[in-house]
């Protein structure tokens, strides 16, 4: 009957009557699927869990990428209650697909809990780090530079990967990424 009492207990200066109502509302749990989770090996509570999402297109009007992302993480933590700390990693294929962090999540803007990577803005040296990193970076490369980058990656796969099946799978992945570009 007096919702303002909570604000008073919090020390909010002179809450005004009638600005808030108290409601008890059901929150339905919809089906969420996280793109990927990096789980530490058993008995390693000192290592964080990484929740990974990939965003490669602009959001439709009315959708909220970040609200869904953090809801997925919180539902996972509630359902499984892991002892590990957590980090959120979002791979945007292009910077323009990041709709911006909503007000509700601004505390994460400069936090180690949230890392946003833009594949179209990755430094050139990522390709040289590992073949896998180079293939992921290919997703964000502009169309103009993609053919040369794909050729270099295929050549690296042919020289660095000795297992014929693994080599074929990597080359197929490079072709797939290239065709989608």
mmCIF file of N, CA and C in Angstrom, residues 55-153:
data_model
loop_
_atom_site.group_PDB
_atom_site.id
_atom_site.type_symbol
_atom_site.label_atom_id
_atom_site.label_comp_id
_atom_site.label_asym_id
_atom_site.label_seq_id
_atom_site.Cartn_x
_atom_site.Cartn_y
_atom_site.Cartn_z
ATOM 1 N N UNK A 55 26.864 -12.074 -33.787
ATOM 2 C CA UNK A 55 25.815 -11.249 -34.398
ATOM 3 C C UNK A 55 26.313 -10.790 -35.764
ATOM 4 N N UNK A 56 25.624 -11.226 -36.809
ATOM 5 C CA UNK A 56 26.067 -10.920 -38.155
ATOM 6 C C UNK A 56 25.035 -10.208 -39.004
ATOM 7 N N UNK A 57 24.063 -9.586 -38.371
ATOM 8 C CA UNK A 57 23.028 -8.866 -39.118
ATOM 9 C C UNK A 57 22.438 -7.805 -38.196
ATOM 10 N N UNK A 58 21.809 -6.796 -38.772
ATOM 11 C CA UNK A 58 21.187 -5.765 -37.921
ATOM 12 C C UNK A 58 19.948 -6.319 -37.219
ATOM 13 N N UNK A 59 19.656 -5.781 -36.064
ATOM 14 C CA UNK A 59 18.476 -6.200 -35.310
ATOM 15 C C UNK A 59 17.211 -5.731 -35.997
ATOM 16 N N UNK A 60 16.177 -6.550 -35.911
ATOM 17 C CA UNK A 60 14.873 -6.149 -36.419
ATOM 18 C C UNK A 60 14.275 -5.141 -35.445
ATOM 19 N N UNK A 61 13.437 -4.296 -35.957
ATOM 20 C CA UNK A 61 12.796 -3.278 -35.124
ATOM 21 C C UNK A 61 12.060 -3.958 -33.972
ATOM 22 N N UNK A 62 12.278 -3.447 -32.776
ATOM 23 C CA UNK A 62 11.616 -3.980 -31.598
ATOM 24 C C UNK A 62 12.387 -5.079 -30.888
ATOM 25 N N UNK A 63 13.414 -5.639 -31.519
ATOM 26 C CA UNK A 63 14.223 -6.665 -30.873
ATOM 27 C C UNK A 63 15.312 -6.006 -30.036
ATOM 28 N N UNK A 64 15.745 -6.689 -29.022
ATOM 29 C CA UNK A 64 16.835 -6.178 -28.207
ATOM 30 C C UNK A 64 17.875 -7.263 -28.004
ATOM 31 N N UNK A 65 18.941 -7.148 -28.727
ATOM 32 C CA UNK A 65 20.013 -8.132 -28.671
ATOM 33 C C UNK A 65 20.575 -8.267 -27.257
ATOM 34 N N UNK A 66 20.909 -7.145 -26.638
ATOM 35 C CA UNK A 66 21.550 -7.188 -25.325
ATOM 36 C C UNK A 66 20.615 -7.701 -24.235
ATOM 37 N N UNK A 67 19.355 -7.333 -24.287
ATOM 38 C CA UNK A 67 18.420 -7.840 -23.282
ATOM 39 C C UNK A 67 18.363 -9.366 -23.346
ATOM 40 N N UNK A 68 18.266 -9.913 -24.543
ATOM 41 C CA UNK A 68 18.219 -11.364 -24.705
ATOM 42 C C UNK A 68 19.542 -12.003 -24.268
ATOM 43 N N UNK A 69 20.664 -11.385 -24.616
ATOM 44 C CA UNK A 69 21.985 -11.923 -24.271
ATOM 45 C C UNK A 69 22.144 -12.052 -22.758
ATOM 46 N N UNK A 70 21.840 -10.985 -22.036
ATOM 47 C CA UNK A 70 21.995 -11.038 -20.588
ATOM 48 C C UNK A 70 20.931 -11.927 -19.935
ATOM 49 N N UNK A 71 19.758 -12.011 -20.526
ATOM 50 C CA UNK A 71 18.726 -12.917 -20.006
ATOM 51 C C UNK A 71 19.199 -14.366 -20.136
ATOM 52 N N UNK A 72 19.801 -14.706 -21.267
ATOM 53 C CA UNK A 72 20.319 -16.059 -21.469
ATOM 54 C C UNK A 72 21.359 -16.403 -20.411
ATOM 55 N N UNK A 73 22.267 -15.483 -20.168
ATOM 56 C CA UNK A 73 23.318 -15.719 -19.179
ATOM 57 C C UNK A 73 22.698 -15.910 -17.797
ATOM 58 N N UNK A 74 21.797 -15.020 -17.430
ATOM 59 C CA UNK A 74 21.195 -15.112 -16.094
ATOM 60 C C UNK A 74 20.342 -16.361 -15.927
ATOM 61 N N UNK A 75 19.651 -16.781 -16.967
ATOM 62 C CA UNK A 75 18.887 -18.030 -16.876
ATOM 63 C C UNK A 75 19.824 -19.223 -16.714
ATOM 64 N N UNK A 76 20.933 -19.221 -17.460
ATOM 65 C CA UNK A 76 21.910 -20.298 -17.328
ATOM 66 C C UNK A 76 22.444 -20.348 -15.895
ATOM 67 N N UNK A 77 22.848 -19.190 -15.369
ATOM 68 C CA UNK A 77 23.394 -19.145 -14.013
ATOM 69 C C UNK A 77 22.361 -19.597 -12.989
ATOM 70 N N UNK A 78 21.106 -19.234 -13.204
ATOM 71 C CA UNK A 78 20.051 -19.660 -12.286
ATOM 72 C C UNK A 78 19.804 -21.162 -12.380
ATOM 73 N N UNK A 79 19.776 -21.695 -13.597
ATOM 74 C CA UNK A 79 19.477 -23.116 -13.787
ATOM 75 C C UNK A 79 20.616 -24.029 -13.330
ATOM 76 N N UNK A 80 21.862 -23.658 -13.632
ATOM 77 C CA UNK A 80 22.988 -24.555 -13.383
ATOM 78 C C UNK A 80 23.821 -24.186 -12.154
ATOM 79 N N UNK A 81 23.750 -22.949 -11.719
ATOM 80 C CA UNK A 81 24.464 -22.469 -10.525
ATOM 81 C C UNK A 81 25.923 -22.913 -10.475
ATOM 82 N N UNK A 82 26.688 -22.601 -11.508
ATOM 83 C CA UNK A 82 28.090 -23.013 -11.521
ATOM 84 C C UNK A 82 28.896 -22.221 -10.479
ATOM 85 N N UNK A 83 29.972 -22.810 -9.968
ATOM 86 C CA UNK A 83 30.816 -22.091 -9.009
ATOM 87 C C UNK A 83 31.712 -21.051 -9.693
ATOM 88 N N UNK A 84 31.801 -21.114 -11.002
ATOM 89 C CA UNK A 84 32.704 -20.254 -11.762
ATOM 90 C C UNK A 84 32.152 -18.849 -11.947
ATOM 91 N N UNK A 85 33.058 -17.900 -12.066
ATOM 92 C CA UNK A 85 32.702 -16.551 -12.487
ATOM 93 C C UNK A 85 32.352 -16.638 -13.976
ATOM 94 N N UNK A 86 31.939 -15.562 -14.571
ATOM 95 C CA UNK A 86 31.553 -15.607 -15.980
ATOM 96 C C UNK A 86 32.002 -14.357 -16.727
ATOM 97 N N UNK A 87 32.076 -14.513 -18.057
ATOM 98 C CA UNK A 87 32.370 -13.425 -18.980
ATOM 99 C C UNK A 87 31.441 -13.579 -20.182
ATOM 100 N N UNK A 88 31.034 -12.468 -20.753
ATOM 101 C CA UNK A 88 30.239 -12.484 -21.970
ATOM 102 C C UNK A 88 31.085 -11.975 -23.121
ATOM 103 N N UNK A 89 31.076 -12.698 -24.223
ATOM 104 C CA UNK A 89 31.849 -12.323 -25.409
ATOM 105 C C UNK A 89 30.882 -12.253 -26.584
ATOM 106 N N UNK A 90 30.875 -11.101 -27.247
ATOM 107 C CA UNK A 90 30.018 -10.942 -28.414
ATOM 108 C C UNK A 90 30.907 -10.669 -29.616
ATOM 109 N N UNK A 91 30.767 -11.501 -30.645
ATOM 110 C CA UNK A 91 31.493 -11.315 -31.896
ATOM 111 C C UNK A 91 30.522 -10.710 -32.899
ATOM 112 N N UNK A 92 30.746 -9.460 -33.232
ATOM 113 C CA UNK A 92 29.959 -8.808 -34.275
ATOM 114 C C UNK A 92 30.755 -8.922 -35.563
ATOM 115 N N UNK A 93 30.116 -9.400 -36.629
ATOM 116 C CA UNK A 93 30.846 -9.495 -37.894
ATOM 117 C C UNK A 93 31.212 -8.104 -38.395
ATOM 118 N N UNK A 94 30.357 -7.117 -38.094
ATOM 119 C CA UNK A 94 30.632 -5.727 -38.472
ATOM 120 C C UNK A 94 30.227 -4.822 -37.317
ATOM 121 N N UNK A 95 30.975 -3.772 -37.110
ATOM 122 C CA UNK A 95 30.707 -2.823 -36.021
ATOM 123 C C UNK A 95 29.292 -2.253 -36.100
ATOM 124 N N UNK A 96 28.799 -2.057 -37.299
ATOM 125 C CA UNK A 96 27.478 -1.447 -37.486
ATOM 126 C C UNK A 96 26.335 -2.326 -36.973
ATOM 127 N N UNK A 97 26.595 -3.596 -36.709
ATOM 128 C CA UNK A 97 25.559 -4.490 -36.199
ATOM 129 C C UNK A 97 25.406 -4.418 -34.678
ATOM 130 N N UNK A 98 26.295 -3.687 -34.020
ATOM 131 C CA UNK A 98 26.175 -3.501 -32.577
ATOM 132 C C UNK A 98 25.154 -2.398 -32.340
ATOM 133 N N UNK A 99 23.997 -2.741 -31.767
ATOM 134 C CA UNK A 99 22.965 -1.730 -31.569
ATOM 135 C C UNK A 99 23.271 -0.765 -30.428
ATOM 136 N N UNK A 100 24.355 -0.999 -29.719
ATOM 137 C CA UNK A 100 24.705 -0.149 -28.586
ATOM 138 C C UNK A 100 24.150 -0.719 -27.300
ATOM 139 N N UNK A 101 24.908 -0.573 -26.255
ATOM 140 C CA UNK A 101 24.542 -1.111 -24.954
ATOM 141 C C UNK A 101 23.413 -0.292 -24.343
ATOM 142 N N UNK A 102 22.267 -0.919 -24.064
ATOM 143 C CA UNK A 102 21.149 -0.175 -23.472
ATOM 144 C C UNK A 102 21.496 0.336 -22.073
ATOM 145 N N UNK A 103 20.767 1.291 -21.652
ATOM 146 C CA UNK A 103 20.959 1.922 -20.344
ATOM 147 C C UNK A 103 21.028 0.887 -19.218
ATOM 148 N N UNK A 104 20.200 -0.144 -19.289
ATOM 149 C CA UNK A 104 20.135 -1.146 -18.226
ATOM 150 C C UNK A 104 21.450 -1.890 -18.021
ATOM 151 N N UNK A 105 22.301 -1.877 -19.020
ATOM 152 C CA UNK A 105 23.534 -2.664 -18.967
ATOM 153 C C UNK A 105 24.793 -1.812 -19.050
ATOM 154 N N UNK A 106 24.681 -0.538 -18.806
ATOM 155 C CA UNK A 106 25.834 0.357 -18.896
ATOM 156 C C UNK A 106 26.951 -0.001 -17.923
ATOM 157 N N UNK A 107 26.626 -0.659 -16.822
ATOM 158 C CA UNK A 107 27.672 -1.070 -15.880
ATOM 159 C C UNK A 107 28.670 -2.031 -16.532
ATOM 160 N N UNK A 108 28.263 -2.696 -17.588
ATOM 161 C CA UNK A 108 29.140 -3.631 -18.281
ATOM 162 C C UNK A 108 30.004 -2.952 -19.350
ATOM 163 N N UNK A 109 29.741 -1.701 -19.646
ATOM 164 C CA UNK A 109 30.416 -1.013 -20.752
ATOM 165 C C UNK A 109 31.938 -1.061 -20.614
ATOM 166 N N UNK A 110 32.448 -0.860 -19.442
ATOM 167 C CA UNK A 110 33.903 -0.859 -19.223
ATOM 168 C C UNK A 110 34.308 -1.952 -18.250
ATOM 169 N N UNK A 111 33.558 -3.018 -18.248
ATOM 170 C CA UNK A 111 33.792 -4.120 -17.324
ATOM 171 C C UNK A 111 34.453 -5.281 -18.061
ATOM 172 N N UNK A 112 35.240 -6.051 -17.333
ATOM 173 C CA UNK A 112 35.835 -7.247 -17.950
ATOM 174 C C UNK A 112 34.788 -8.335 -18.177
ATOM 175 N N UNK A 113 33.600 -8.174 -17.627
ATOM 176 C CA UNK A 113 32.518 -9.146 -17.825
ATOM 177 C C UNK A 113 32.033 -9.195 -19.270
ATOM 178 N N UNK A 114 32.138 -8.084 -19.984
ATOM 179 C CA UNK A 114 31.627 -8.030 -21.348
ATOM 180 C C UNK A 114 32.730 -7.590 -22.294
ATOM 181 N N UNK A 115 32.957 -8.408 -23.305
ATOM 182 C CA UNK A 115 33.907 -8.048 -24.351
ATOM 183 C C UNK A 115 33.189 -8.121 -25.684
ATOM 184 N N UNK A 116 33.305 -7.034 -26.432
ATOM 185 C CA UNK A 116 32.702 -6.979 -27.765
ATOM 186 C C UNK A 116 33.830 -6.903 -28.780
ATOM 187 N N UNK A 117 33.805 -7.840 -29.716
ATOM 188 C CA UNK A 117 34.823 -7.889 -30.763
ATOM 189 C C UNK A 117 34.140 -7.644 -32.098
ATOM 190 N N UNK A 118 34.760 -6.802 -32.905
ATOM 191 C CA UNK A 118 34.219 -6.465 -34.220
ATOM 192 C C UNK A 118 35.165 -7.051 -35.265
ATOM 193 N N UNK A 119 34.701 -8.088 -35.954
ATOM 194 C CA UNK A 119 35.581 -8.785 -36.889
ATOM 195 C C UNK A 119 36.042 -7.897 -38.032
ATOM 196 N N UNK A 120 35.254 -6.894 -38.395
ATOM 197 C CA UNK A 120 35.675 -5.996 -39.469
ATOM 198 C C UNK A 120 36.671 -4.944 -38.995
ATOM 199 N N UNK A 121 36.961 -4.919 -37.710
ATOM 200 C CA UNK A 121 37.910 -3.942 -37.152
ATOM 201 C C UNK A 121 39.105 -4.616 -36.491
ATOM 202 N N UNK A 122 39.248 -5.902 -36.690
ATOM 203 C CA UNK A 122 40.355 -6.625 -36.068
ATOM 204 C C UNK A 122 41.661 -6.211 -36.729
ATOM 205 N N UNK A 123 42.746 -6.144 -35.956
ATOM 206 C CA UNK A 123 44.029 -5.801 -36.546
ATOM 207 C C UNK A 123 44.492 -6.866 -37.542
ATOM 208 N N UNK A 124 45.243 -6.448 -38.523
ATOM 209 C CA UNK A 124 45.719 -7.355 -39.568
ATOM 210 C C UNK A 124 46.523 -8.532 -39.006
ATOM 211 N N UNK A 125 47.214 -8.340 -37.901
ATOM 212 C CA UNK A 125 48.087 -9.400 -37.387
ATOM 213 C C UNK A 125 47.321 -10.591 -36.808
ATOM 214 N N UNK A 126 46.013 -10.493 -36.665
ATOM 215 C CA UNK A 126 45.227 -11.623 -36.162
ATOM 216 C C UNK A 126 45.371 -12.808 -37.098
ATOM 217 N N UNK A 127 45.391 -12.538 -38.385
ATOM 218 C CA UNK A 127 45.522 -13.623 -39.373
ATOM 219 C C UNK A 127 46.795 -14.420 -39.131
ATOM 220 N N UNK A 128 47.859 -13.766 -38.708
ATOM 221 C CA UNK A 128 49.129 -14.444 -38.496
ATOM 222 C C UNK A 128 49.217 -15.218 -37.193
ATOM 223 N N UNK A 129 48.304 -14.985 -36.268
ATOM 224 C CA UNK A 129 48.367 -15.661 -34.966
ATOM 225 C C UNK A 129 48.100 -17.157 -35.094
ATOM 226 N N UNK A 130 46.985 -17.503 -35.679
ATOM 227 C CA UNK A 130 46.667 -18.912 -35.888
ATOM 228 C C UNK A 130 45.780 -19.013 -37.113
ATOM 229 N N UNK A 131 45.765 -20.178 -37.675
ATOM 230 C CA UNK A 131 44.927 -20.418 -38.845
ATOM 231 C C UNK A 131 43.456 -20.234 -38.469
ATOM 232 N N UNK A 132 43.055 -20.748 -37.316
ATOM 233 C CA UNK A 132 41.659 -20.640 -36.874
ATOM 234 C C UNK A 132 41.254 -19.179 -36.687
ATOM 235 N N UNK A 133 42.121 -18.382 -36.063
ATOM 236 C CA UNK A 133 41.819 -16.956 -35.875
ATOM 237 C C UNK A 133 41.696 -16.258 -37.224
ATOM 238 N N UNK A 134 42.530 -16.637 -38.171
ATOM 239 C CA UNK A 134 42.463 -16.054 -39.503
ATOM 240 C C UNK A 134 41.154 -16.376 -40.204
ATOM 241 N N UNK A 135 40.662 -17.611 -40.036
ATOM 242 C CA UNK A 135 39.394 -17.998 -40.653
ATOM 243 C C UNK A 135 38.245 -17.212 -40.030
ATOM 244 N N UNK A 136 38.249 -17.068 -38.712
ATOM 245 C CA UNK A 136 37.197 -16.290 -38.047
ATOM 246 C C UNK A 136 37.259 -14.842 -38.517
ATOM 247 N N UNK A 137 38.452 -14.295 -38.615
ATOM 248 C CA UNK A 137 38.594 -12.904 -39.050
ATOM 249 C C UNK A 137 38.098 -12.727 -40.485
ATOM 250 N N UNK A 138 38.214 -13.745 -41.313
ATOM 251 C CA UNK A 138 37.750 -13.669 -42.698
ATOM 252 C C UNK A 138 36.271 -13.293 -42.768
ATOM 253 N N UNK A 139 35.505 -13.694 -41.767
ATOM 254 C CA UNK A 139 34.077 -13.378 -41.738
ATOM 255 C C UNK A 139 33.855 -11.873 -41.772
ATOM 256 N N UNK A 140 34.715 -11.106 -41.115
ATOM 257 C CA UNK A 140 34.539 -9.660 -41.043
ATOM 258 C C UNK A 140 35.301 -8.856 -42.065
ATOM 259 N N UNK A 141 36.085 -9.513 -42.900
ATOM 260 C CA UNK A 141 36.872 -8.802 -43.912
ATOM 261 C C UNK A 141 35.951 -8.247 -44.989
ATOM 262 N N UNK A 142 36.232 -7.047 -45.452
ATOM 263 C CA UNK A 142 35.442 -6.444 -46.532
ATOM 264 C C UNK A 142 35.555 -7.311 -47.782
ATOM 265 N N UNK A 143 34.497 -7.285 -48.596
ATOM 266 C CA UNK A 143 34.448 -8.125 -49.803
ATOM 267 C C UNK A 143 35.663 -7.929 -50.698
ATOM 268 N N UNK A 144 36.119 -6.696 -50.804
ATOM 269 C CA UNK A 144 37.244 -6.377 -51.682
ATOM 270 C C UNK A 144 38.517 -7.141 -51.288
ATOM 271 N N UNK A 145 38.783 -7.261 -49.983
ATOM 272 C CA UNK A 145 39.999 -7.934 -49.532
ATOM 273 C C UNK A 145 39.836 -9.417 -49.281
ATOM 274 N N UNK A 146 38.616 -9.920 -49.372
ATOM 275 C CA UNK A 146 38.341 -11.313 -49.028
ATOM 276 C C UNK A 146 39.020 -12.337 -49.947
ATOM 277 N N UNK A 147 39.049 -12.140 -51.278
ATOM 278 C CA UNK A 147 39.657 -13.183 -52.131
ATOM 279 C C UNK A 147 41.128 -13.442 -51.786
ATOM 280 N N UNK A 148 41.896 -12.378 -51.619
ATOM 281 C CA UNK A 148 43.318 -12.554 -51.304
ATOM 282 C C UNK A 148 43.490 -13.186 -49.930
ATOM 283 N N UNK A 149 42.702 -12.746 -48.976
ATOM 284 C CA UNK A 149 42.787 -13.297 -47.622
ATOM 285 C C UNK A 149 42.427 -14.779 -47.643
ATOM 286 N N UNK A 150 41.386 -15.148 -48.374
ATOM 287 C CA UNK A 150 40.974 -16.553 -48.455
ATOM 288 C C UNK A 150 42.067 -17.399 -49.103
ATOM 289 N N UNK A 151 42.687 -16.877 -50.152
ATOM 290 C CA UNK A 151 43.787 -17.611 -50.811
ATOM 291 C C UNK A 151 44.927 -17.882 -49.826
ATOM 292 N N UNK A 152 45.301 -16.864 -49.054
ATOM 293 C CA UNK A 152 46.395 -17.035 -48.082
ATOM 294 C C UNK A 152 46.021 -18.076 -47.020
ATOM 295 N N UNK A 153 44.776 -18.055 -46.582
ATOM 296 C CA UNK A 153 44.349 -19.017 -45.570
ATOM 297 C C UNK A 153 44.326 -20.443 -46.112
#
